[in-house]
Coordinates of C-alpha atoms and ligand atoms in Angstrom, one line a residue:
M22 CA 40.8 61.2 -5.0
D23 CA 43.2 62.9 -2.6
R24 CA 42.1 65.4 0.1
R25 CA 43.3 68.5 -1.8
K26 CA 41.6 67.4 -5.1
F27 CA 38.4 66.6 -3.2
V28 CA 38.2 70.0 -1.6
K29 CA 39.1 71.7 -4.9
S30 CA 36.4 69.7 -6.7
M31 CA 33.9 71.1 -4.3
G32 CA 34.9 74.6 -5.5
L33 CA 36.0 75.6 -2.0
L34 CA 39.4 77.0 -2.5
G35 CA 38.6 80.2 -4.2
G36 CA 38.2 82.7 -1.3
F37 CA 34.8 82.4 0.2
V38 CA 32.9 82.1 3.4
L39 CA 30.5 79.2 3.1
S40 CA 28.7 79.9 6.3
G41 CA 29.0 82.1 9.3
T42 CA 30.1 80.5 12.5
S43 CA 27.9 80.6 15.5
F44 CA 29.1 78.8 18.4
A45 CA 27.1 77.7 21.4
G46 CA 26.7 80.5 23.9
A47 CA 29.4 81.7 26.3
L48 CA 30.6 79.4 29.0
A49 CA 31.2 81.1 32.3
G50 CA 34.7 81.1 33.8
K51 CA 35.3 80.8 37.5
E52 CA 35.1 84.5 38.3
P53 CA 32.5 87.0 37.3
G54 CA 33.6 88.9 34.2
R55 CA 35.9 86.1 33.0
K56 CA 34.1 84.5 30.1
L57 CA 35.4 82.1 27.6
R58 CA 35.0 83.9 24.3
Y59 CA 33.1 82.1 21.6
G60 CA 31.8 84.4 18.9
N61 CA 31.0 84.9 15.3
H62 CA 34.6 84.7 14.1
A63 CA 34.3 84.1 10.4
N64 CA 34.4 87.7 9.2
S65 CA 36.8 89.0 11.8
D66 CA 40.2 90.3 10.8
W67 CA 42.5 88.1 12.8
E68 CA 46.1 89.0 13.4
V69 CA 47.2 85.7 14.8
I70 CA 45.6 82.3 14.3
V71 CA 46.9 79.4 16.5
I72 CA 46.0 76.0 15.3
G73 CA 45.8 73.3 18.0
G74 CA 44.9 73.8 21.6
G75 CA 47.4 71.6 23.4
A76 CA 50.1 72.9 25.7
S77 CA 52.0 74.7 23.0
G78 CA 48.8 76.1 21.4
C79 CA 47.4 77.4 24.7
A80 CA 50.8 79.1 25.5
A81 CA 51.1 80.6 22.0
A82 CA 47.6 82.0 22.0
I83 CA 48.0 83.5 25.5
A84 CA 51.3 85.1 24.5
A85 CA 50.1 86.5 21.2
A86 CA 47.0 88.0 22.8
R87 CA 49.2 89.4 25.6
E88 CA 51.3 91.2 22.9
G89 CA 48.1 92.9 21.8
A90 CA 47.3 90.7 18.7
R91 CA 43.7 89.8 17.9
T92 CA 44.1 86.1 18.4
L93 CA 42.0 83.1 17.5
L94 CA 42.7 79.6 18.7
I95 CA 41.3 76.8 16.6
E96 CA 41.1 73.3 18.2
A97 CA 39.6 70.1 16.7
T98 CA 38.2 68.7 19.9
H99 CA 36.0 70.5 22.4
V100 CA 38.6 70.7 25.1
L101 CA 41.8 72.6 25.6
G102 CA 45.0 70.9 26.7
G103 CA 45.7 68.2 24.0
M104 CA 47.8 65.3 25.3
G105 CA 47.8 66.9 28.8
T106 CA 44.1 66.6 29.1
S107 CA 42.5 64.4 26.4
G108 CA 45.6 62.2 26.3
L109 CA 45.8 61.8 30.1
I110 CA 49.6 61.9 30.1
P111 CA 50.8 61.0 33.6
A112 CA 53.2 63.5 35.0
W113 CA 54.9 66.9 34.7
T114 CA 58.6 66.5 34.0
P115 CA 60.6 68.0 37.0
F116 CA 60.4 71.8 37.0
S117 CA 63.4 72.5 39.1
D118 CA 66.3 71.1 40.9
K119 CA 67.3 72.5 44.4
D120 CA 68.9 75.6 42.9
K121 CA 67.1 76.6 39.8
T122 CA 63.7 76.6 38.1
F123 CA 64.0 75.2 34.5
Y124 CA 60.9 76.6 33.0
G125 CA 59.7 80.1 33.5
G126 CA 57.0 82.3 32.0
I127 CA 53.7 80.7 31.0
A128 CA 55.0 77.2 31.6
E129 CA 55.7 78.0 35.3
K130 CA 52.3 79.7 35.7
V131 CA 50.4 76.8 34.2
F132 CA 52.5 74.3 36.3
K133 CA 51.9 76.2 39.6
A134 CA 48.2 76.8 39.0
S135 CA 47.5 73.2 38.0
C136 CA 49.5 71.8 40.9
K137 CA 47.7 73.7 43.6
E138 CA 44.9 71.3 43.9
V139 CA 46.8 68.1 43.0
Y140 CA 47.6 65.4 45.4
H141 CA 51.3 65.0 45.7
P142 CA 52.5 61.9 47.4
K143 CA 56.0 62.4 48.8
Q144 CA 57.4 59.4 47.0
A145 CA 56.5 60.7 43.5
D146 CA 59.5 61.9 41.5
A147 CA 57.3 63.9 39.1
L148 CA 54.0 65.6 39.9
P149 CA 50.9 63.9 38.5
V150 CA 48.9 65.8 35.8
D151 CA 45.3 66.1 36.9
A152 CA 43.5 66.5 33.6
E153 CA 40.4 68.1 35.0
V154 CA 42.4 70.7 37.0
L155 CA 44.5 71.4 33.9
K156 CA 41.4 72.0 31.7
G157 CA 40.2 74.6 34.2
V158 CA 43.6 76.3 34.3
Y159 CA 43.7 76.7 30.5
D160 CA 40.1 77.8 30.3
E161 CA 40.8 80.5 32.8
M162 CA 44.2 81.7 31.4
L163 CA 42.9 81.9 27.8
A164 CA 39.8 83.8 28.9
E165 CA 41.9 86.2 30.9
A166 CA 44.3 86.8 28.0
G167 CA 41.3 87.6 25.7
V168 CA 41.9 84.8 23.3
E169 CA 38.9 83.9 21.1
L170 CA 38.2 80.2 20.8
L171 CA 36.9 78.1 18.0
L172 CA 36.6 74.6 19.4
G173 CA 35.2 71.5 17.7
S174 CA 36.7 72.9 14.5
R175 CA 39.4 71.3 12.4
V176 CA 41.7 73.0 9.9
V177 CA 41.4 70.9 6.8
E178 CA 43.2 72.9 4.2
V179 CA 45.5 75.9 3.7
K180 CA 45.4 78.5 1.0
N181 CA 48.7 80.2 0.2
K182 CA 48.9 83.7 -1.0
T183 CA 52.3 83.1 -2.5
E184 CA 54.7 80.2 -2.4
K185 CA 56.0 81.5 0.9
E186 CA 53.0 83.1 2.6
I187 CA 49.8 81.6 3.9
G188 CA 46.6 83.6 3.1
S189 CA 43.9 81.6 4.9
L190 CA 42.8 78.4 6.4
L191 CA 39.8 76.2 5.6
V192 CA 38.0 75.1 8.8
A193 CA 35.4 72.3 9.1
N194 CA 32.9 72.2 11.9
N195 CA 29.2 71.6 12.5
T196 CA 28.3 74.8 10.6
G197 CA 30.2 73.6 7.4
L198 CA 33.4 74.9 5.9
T199 CA 34.6 78.4 6.6
E200 CA 37.7 80.4 5.5
Y201 CA 39.7 82.2 8.1
K202 CA 42.4 84.8 7.3
A203 CA 45.2 86.1 9.5
G204 CA 48.5 87.9 9.2
C205 CA 50.5 85.3 11.1
F206 CA 49.8 81.6 11.9
V207 CA 51.2 79.3 14.6
D208 CA 51.0 75.6 14.0
C209 CA 50.6 73.7 17.3
T210 CA 48.9 70.7 15.9
G211 CA 51.6 68.3 17.2
S212 CA 52.2 67.1 13.7
A213 CA 53.0 70.3 11.8
S214 CA 50.1 69.5 9.5
V215 CA 49.2 73.1 8.7
A216 CA 52.8 74.0 7.9
T217 CA 53.1 70.8 5.8
W218 CA 50.0 71.7 3.7
S219 CA 51.4 75.1 3.1
G220 CA 54.6 73.7 1.7
A221 CA 57.0 73.2 4.7
R222 CA 59.6 70.6 4.3
L223 CA 59.6 67.8 6.9
L224 CA 62.5 66.0 8.5
K225 CA 61.9 62.4 7.8
A226 CA 58.8 61.3 9.6
D227 CA 58.3 57.6 10.1
D228 CA 55.3 56.1 8.3
R229 CA 54.7 53.8 11.2
V230 CA 55.0 55.0 14.8
E231 CA 54.4 53.3 18.2
A232 CA 51.4 54.7 20.1
G233 CA 51.0 54.9 23.9
F234 CA 47.7 55.0 25.8
C235 CA 46.7 56.3 29.3
F236 CA 43.8 55.3 31.5
L237 CA 42.7 55.7 35.1
L238 CA 41.7 53.1 37.6
G239 CA 39.6 54.2 40.6
N240 CA 38.7 52.6 43.8
V241 CA 42.2 51.2 44.3
D242 CA 43.1 50.2 47.9
F243 CA 45.4 53.1 48.9
Y244 CA 47.1 51.3 51.7
S245 CA 47.8 48.1 49.8
Y246 CA 48.9 50.1 46.7
T247 CA 51.4 52.2 48.7
Y248 CA 52.8 49.6 51.1
H249 CA 52.7 46.4 49.0
F250 CA 52.2 47.0 45.3
R251 CA 54.6 50.0 45.0
K252 CA 56.8 49.3 48.0
H253 CA 58.1 46.0 46.7
P254 CA 58.8 46.7 43.0
K255 CA 60.8 43.5 42.4
A256 CA 58.0 41.3 43.6
T257 CA 55.4 43.3 41.7
T258 CA 57.4 43.2 38.5
E259 CA 57.8 39.4 38.8
T260 CA 54.1 38.9 39.2
I261 CA 53.4 41.1 36.2
K262 CA 55.8 39.1 34.2
Q263 CA 53.9 35.9 35.2
L264 CA 50.5 37.3 34.3
V265 CA 51.8 38.5 30.9
H266 CA 53.2 35.1 30.1
S267 CA 50.2 33.2 31.5
G268 CA 48.5 33.5 28.1
K269 CA 45.2 34.5 29.7
Y270 CA 45.6 38.1 28.7
P271 CA 46.8 38.0 25.1
L272 CA 47.0 41.7 24.5
L273 CA 49.2 42.5 27.5
K274 CA 52.9 43.4 27.6
E275 CA 55.0 44.3 30.6
S276 CA 55.2 47.9 29.2
H277 CA 51.4 48.3 29.8
F278 CA 51.7 48.6 33.6
E279 CA 53.6 51.8 34.2
N280 CA 51.6 53.6 36.9
Q281 CA 51.4 56.5 39.3
L282 CA 49.1 57.4 42.2
M283 CA 46.9 60.4 41.3
H284 CA 44.6 60.7 44.3
S285 CA 44.1 58.5 47.4
S286 CA 42.3 55.8 45.4
I287 CA 43.0 56.7 41.8
V288 CA 46.0 55.3 39.8
K289 CA 47.0 56.5 36.4
F290 CA 48.4 53.9 34.0
R291 CA 50.5 54.6 30.9
A292 CA 50.6 51.7 28.5
S293 CA 53.3 52.1 26.0
S294 CA 53.5 50.3 22.6
V295 CA 49.8 49.6 22.4
Y296 CA 49.6 49.9 18.6
E297 CA 51.6 50.7 15.6
I298 CA 50.0 53.7 13.8
E299 CA 50.3 53.8 10.0
S300 CA 50.3 57.6 9.3
S301 CA 48.8 57.2 5.8
E302 CA 45.8 55.1 7.0
P303 CA 43.0 57.3 8.4
D304 CA 41.5 54.4 10.4
S305 CA 44.8 53.6 12.0
Y306 CA 44.4 56.2 14.8
P307 CA 40.9 55.1 15.9
K308 CA 42.0 51.5 15.8
G309 CA 44.9 52.4 18.0
L310 CA 42.5 54.0 20.5
A311 CA 40.2 50.9 20.4
R312 CA 43.2 48.7 21.1
G313 CA 44.2 50.9 24.0
R314 CA 40.8 50.6 25.5
A315 CA 40.8 46.8 25.2
I316 CA 44.3 46.7 26.8
A317 CA 43.0 48.9 29.7
Q318 CA 40.2 46.3 30.3
Q319 CA 42.7 43.4 30.3
V320 CA 45.1 45.3 32.6
L321 CA 42.1 45.8 35.0
Q322 CA 41.1 42.1 34.9
A323 CA 44.7 40.9 35.3
L324 CA 45.4 43.2 38.3
K325 CA 42.1 42.1 40.0
E326 CA 43.2 38.4 39.6
Y327 CA 46.9 38.8 40.5
F328 CA 46.8 41.6 43.0
P329 CA 43.3 41.2 44.7
E330 CA 44.4 43.0 47.9
T331 CA 45.0 46.2 45.9
F332 CA 42.7 46.0 42.9
A333 CA 39.8 43.7 43.8
A334 CA 37.3 46.6 43.8
A335 CA 39.0 48.7 41.2
V336 CA 37.1 50.1 38.2
L337 CA 38.2 51.7 35.0
I338 CA 37.1 55.3 35.3
N339 CA 38.6 57.1 32.3
S340 CA 40.7 56.6 29.3
G341 CA 42.5 58.9 26.9
T342 CA 40.9 60.1 23.7
Q343 CA 44.3 61.0 22.2
L344 CA 47.2 58.6 21.7
E345 CA 50.8 59.4 22.5
L346 CA 52.8 59.0 19.3
S347 CA 56.5 58.3 19.9
V348 CA 58.2 60.1 17.0
P349 CA 55.9 62.8 15.5
S350 CA 56.4 64.5 12.1
R351 CA 58.7 67.5 12.5
I352 CA 59.4 70.5 10.3
M353 CA 62.8 71.3 8.9
G354 CA 63.5 74.6 10.5
D355 CA 66.4 77.1 10.1
Y356 CA 68.2 75.0 12.7
I357 CA 67.8 71.3 13.6
F358 CA 68.3 70.7 17.3
T359 CA 70.3 67.6 18.1
K360 CA 71.0 65.3 20.9
E361 CA 74.6 66.5 20.9
D362 CA 73.3 70.1 21.5
F363 CA 71.3 68.9 24.4
N364 CA 74.0 66.8 26.0
S365 CA 76.7 69.4 25.6
H366 CA 74.4 72.2 27.0
K367 CA 75.1 74.2 23.9
S368 CA 74.1 77.8 24.3
F369 CA 72.4 79.8 21.5
D370 CA 72.3 83.5 20.7
D371 CA 68.6 83.1 19.9
E372 CA 67.7 81.1 23.0
I373 CA 64.0 81.4 24.0
G374 CA 64.3 79.4 27.3
C375 CA 65.7 76.0 28.3
R376 CA 68.5 76.3 25.8
I377 CA 66.1 76.1 22.9
P378 CA 66.9 78.2 19.9
Y379 CA 64.2 80.3 18.2
R380 CA 65.3 79.0 14.8
I381 CA 63.8 75.5 15.4
L382 CA 60.3 77.2 15.3
T383 CA 60.8 78.7 11.8
P384 CA 60.0 76.5 8.8
V385 CA 62.5 76.8 6.0
G386 CA 60.9 78.5 3.0
L387 CA 57.7 79.9 4.7
Q388 CA 57.3 83.4 6.0
N389 CA 54.2 83.9 8.1
I390 CA 54.0 80.7 10.1
L391 CA 55.8 79.4 13.2
V392 CA 55.6 75.8 14.5
A393 CA 55.7 75.1 18.2
G394 CA 55.3 72.0 20.4
R395 CA 56.1 68.5 19.5
A396 CA 56.7 69.2 15.8
V397 CA 59.6 71.7 16.1
S398 CA 62.8 71.1 14.1
A399 CA 64.7 68.4 16.0
D400 CA 66.4 65.1 15.3
A401 CA 64.6 61.9 16.2
D402 CA 66.9 61.2 19.2
I403 CA 65.9 64.4 21.0
C404 CA 62.4 65.2 19.9
E405 CA 60.9 63.4 22.9
S406 CA 62.7 65.8 25.3
L407 CA 61.5 68.8 23.3
G408 CA 58.0 67.3 23.3
T409 CA 57.4 67.2 27.0
M410 CA 54.5 69.4 28.1
S411 CA 56.8 71.9 29.8
A412 CA 59.0 72.3 26.8
C413 CA 55.9 72.6 24.6
L414 CA 54.7 75.5 26.8
V415 CA 58.1 77.2 26.4
T416 CA 58.2 76.9 22.5
G417 CA 54.5 77.9 22.4
E418 CA 55.0 81.0 24.4
A419 CA 58.0 82.1 22.3
A420 CA 56.0 81.5 19.0
G421 CA 53.1 83.5 20.3
V422 CA 55.3 86.4 21.5
A423 CA 57.2 86.3 18.1
A424 CA 53.9 86.4 16.1
G425 CA 52.6 89.3 18.2
L426 CA 55.9 91.3 17.8
L427 CA 56.1 90.6 14.1
L428 CA 52.7 92.1 13.6
R429 CA 53.5 95.1 15.8
T430 CA 56.6 95.8 13.7
K431 CA 54.6 95.3 10.5
T432 CA 56.8 92.4 9.3
K433 CA 55.4 89.1 8.4
D434 CA 58.7 87.2 7.9
V435 CA 59.4 85.0 10.9
H436 CA 63.0 84.6 9.8
A437 CA 63.5 88.4 10.1
M438 CA 62.5 88.4 13.8
D439 CA 64.4 90.9 16.0
I440 CA 65.9 88.3 18.4
S441 CA 66.9 90.7 21.1
L442 CA 63.4 92.2 21.2
L443 CA 61.9 88.7 21.4
R444 CA 64.3 87.6 24.2
N445 CA 63.7 90.8 26.1
R446 CA 59.9 90.3 26.0
L447 CA 60.3 86.7 27.1
K448 CA 62.6 87.7 30.0
E449 CA 60.1 90.4 31.1
E450 CA 57.4 87.8 31.2
G451 CA 59.6 85.6 33.5
Q452 CA 61.2 83.1 31.1
N453 CA 64.6 81.9 32.2
I454 CA 67.0 82.9 29.5
Ligands
FAD514 C1 54.7 57.9 25.1 C2 54.6 59.4 25.5 C3 54.5 59.7 26.9 C4 54.5 61.0 27.3 N1 54.4 61.3 28.6 C5 54.6 62.6 29.0 C6 54.6 62.9 30.4 O1 54.4 62.1 31.2 N2 54.8 64.2 30.7 C7 55.0 65.2 29.8 O2 55.2 66.4 30.1 N3 54.9 64.9 28.5 C8 54.7 63.6 28.1 N4 54.7 63.4 26.7 C9 54.8 64.5 25.8 C10 53.4 65.2 25.7 O3 52.4 64.3 25.7 C11 53.2 65.9 24.4 O4 54.3 65.8 23.6 C12 52.8 67.4 24.6 O5 51.8 67.6 25.5 C13 52.4 67.9 23.2 O6 51.9 69.2 23.3 P1 51.6 69.9 21.9 O7 51.0 71.2 22.2 O8 52.7 69.9 21.0 O9 50.5 68.9 21.2 P2 49.2 68.2 21.6 O10 49.1 68.1 23.1 O11 49.2 66.9 20.9 O12 48.1 69.1 21.1 C14 47.8 69.3 19.7 C15 46.3 69.7 19.6 O13 46.1 70.1 18.2 C16 44.8 69.6 17.8 N5 44.8 69.5 16.4 C17 45.6 68.7 15.6 N6 45.3 68.8 14.3 C18 44.4 69.9 14.2 C19 43.8 70.5 13.1 N7 44.1 70.2 11.9 N8 42.9 71.5 13.4 C20 42.6 71.9 14.7 N9 43.2 71.3 15.8 C21 44.1 70.3 15.5 C22 44.6 68.3 18.6 O14 43.3 68.0 18.7 C23 45.3 68.6 19.9 O15 44.5 69.0 20.9 C24 54.6 62.0 26.3 C25 54.7 61.7 25.0 C26 54.7 60.4 24.6 C27 54.9 60.1 23.1

């Protein structure tokens, strides 16, 4: 029985609230008066619901709340930040060249706040992402904006009012299944799953995608790492080749050793191509995570053996709980952004920042949902660039502002957005347009 039939057979799609939602008490923010907001959400009349609390979802929720919309953010895990925190992605993509800052608005604020406390070795070309600092930044910014949070809660079904309009979401958490209604929705799940369930068309998504996995080694010898391991990349690469081909570490490939110094004795590793995820198989994702963890252990053992001066005392201190999927599912929007657009620096009348057009957030055929983050409408050759954390913050902010403005102007149709109003609001909030 497929998921939709299963839910229907339980009689759950008829407009109901199965149980009220009571979430564990409030968690204090850093300053008095700043509290993360967990409440009894089920019966509230939400104006905007954002699904997914990664970079795009956090930005969308902050922006929608800032526009005055009663905003709820629903996140499946218990932590904000998505790939940036739970996935342990290594680094911010460069935020500026000498002359110009690329990403303004919320993206710039998150970047600056999360880099204040981060160790920044001069040799690094991109600033490392400290997941713990980033978690705190999102906690604080969402609390400050007045966003209500529903963490540990997964959207599992969508109920459409009409073919084009979503009415409500069905959410599963430890209290059971609850229906949530809103005027406008922003899908920031990273895979456009909510938009897809409500009828959005997808650009062809591959059934099998390569997954990457990140982990941290601690107690690394700083001096030896900096002045031997990193300083002599040719020799290091040669030794890594040898250890991979020695046959002693059967899971390892050379692509598992990309690394960056985080703090004086902590090194973050990104292992790419750890597993091929089969999107139709529910156990494929946890199997990929398990393979990632096994690879992390073998990387540690191999480094201890081949680079004892640097890694003899090293320990595995953390590993990602989310995988990095190379080509995610993406919606078909009113415009499909291409590599050609990117390379030719094409400009758009509806630009929302970083030369990104608004129309890649609006799913063809649906009215009251926007998609931001990794799953925007873009071809496979360019979706990685649009999927960096910084770009996800930009599309998230634009989607949140748009959702807030639509409600203010009593329109629900995301395709009828007043583009100059949207652009003006984004500019006022510091976006570089
Ligand atoms: C190999 C690889 C390496 C990368 N390295 C970098 C890098 O170094 N620097 C960089 O800037 N970017 C990097 N990226 C890109 C970056 O990881 C992400 O694309 C970006 O952070 C995605 O943000 P997002 O908000 O779209 O989604 P995510 O961060 O994936 O967040 C989505 C959130 O939605 C939640 N969710 C999903 N479904 C549901 C549901 N049904 N109900 C409720 N919640 C749900 C998830 O739990 C998750 O928290 C890399 C990507 C890949 C593939």
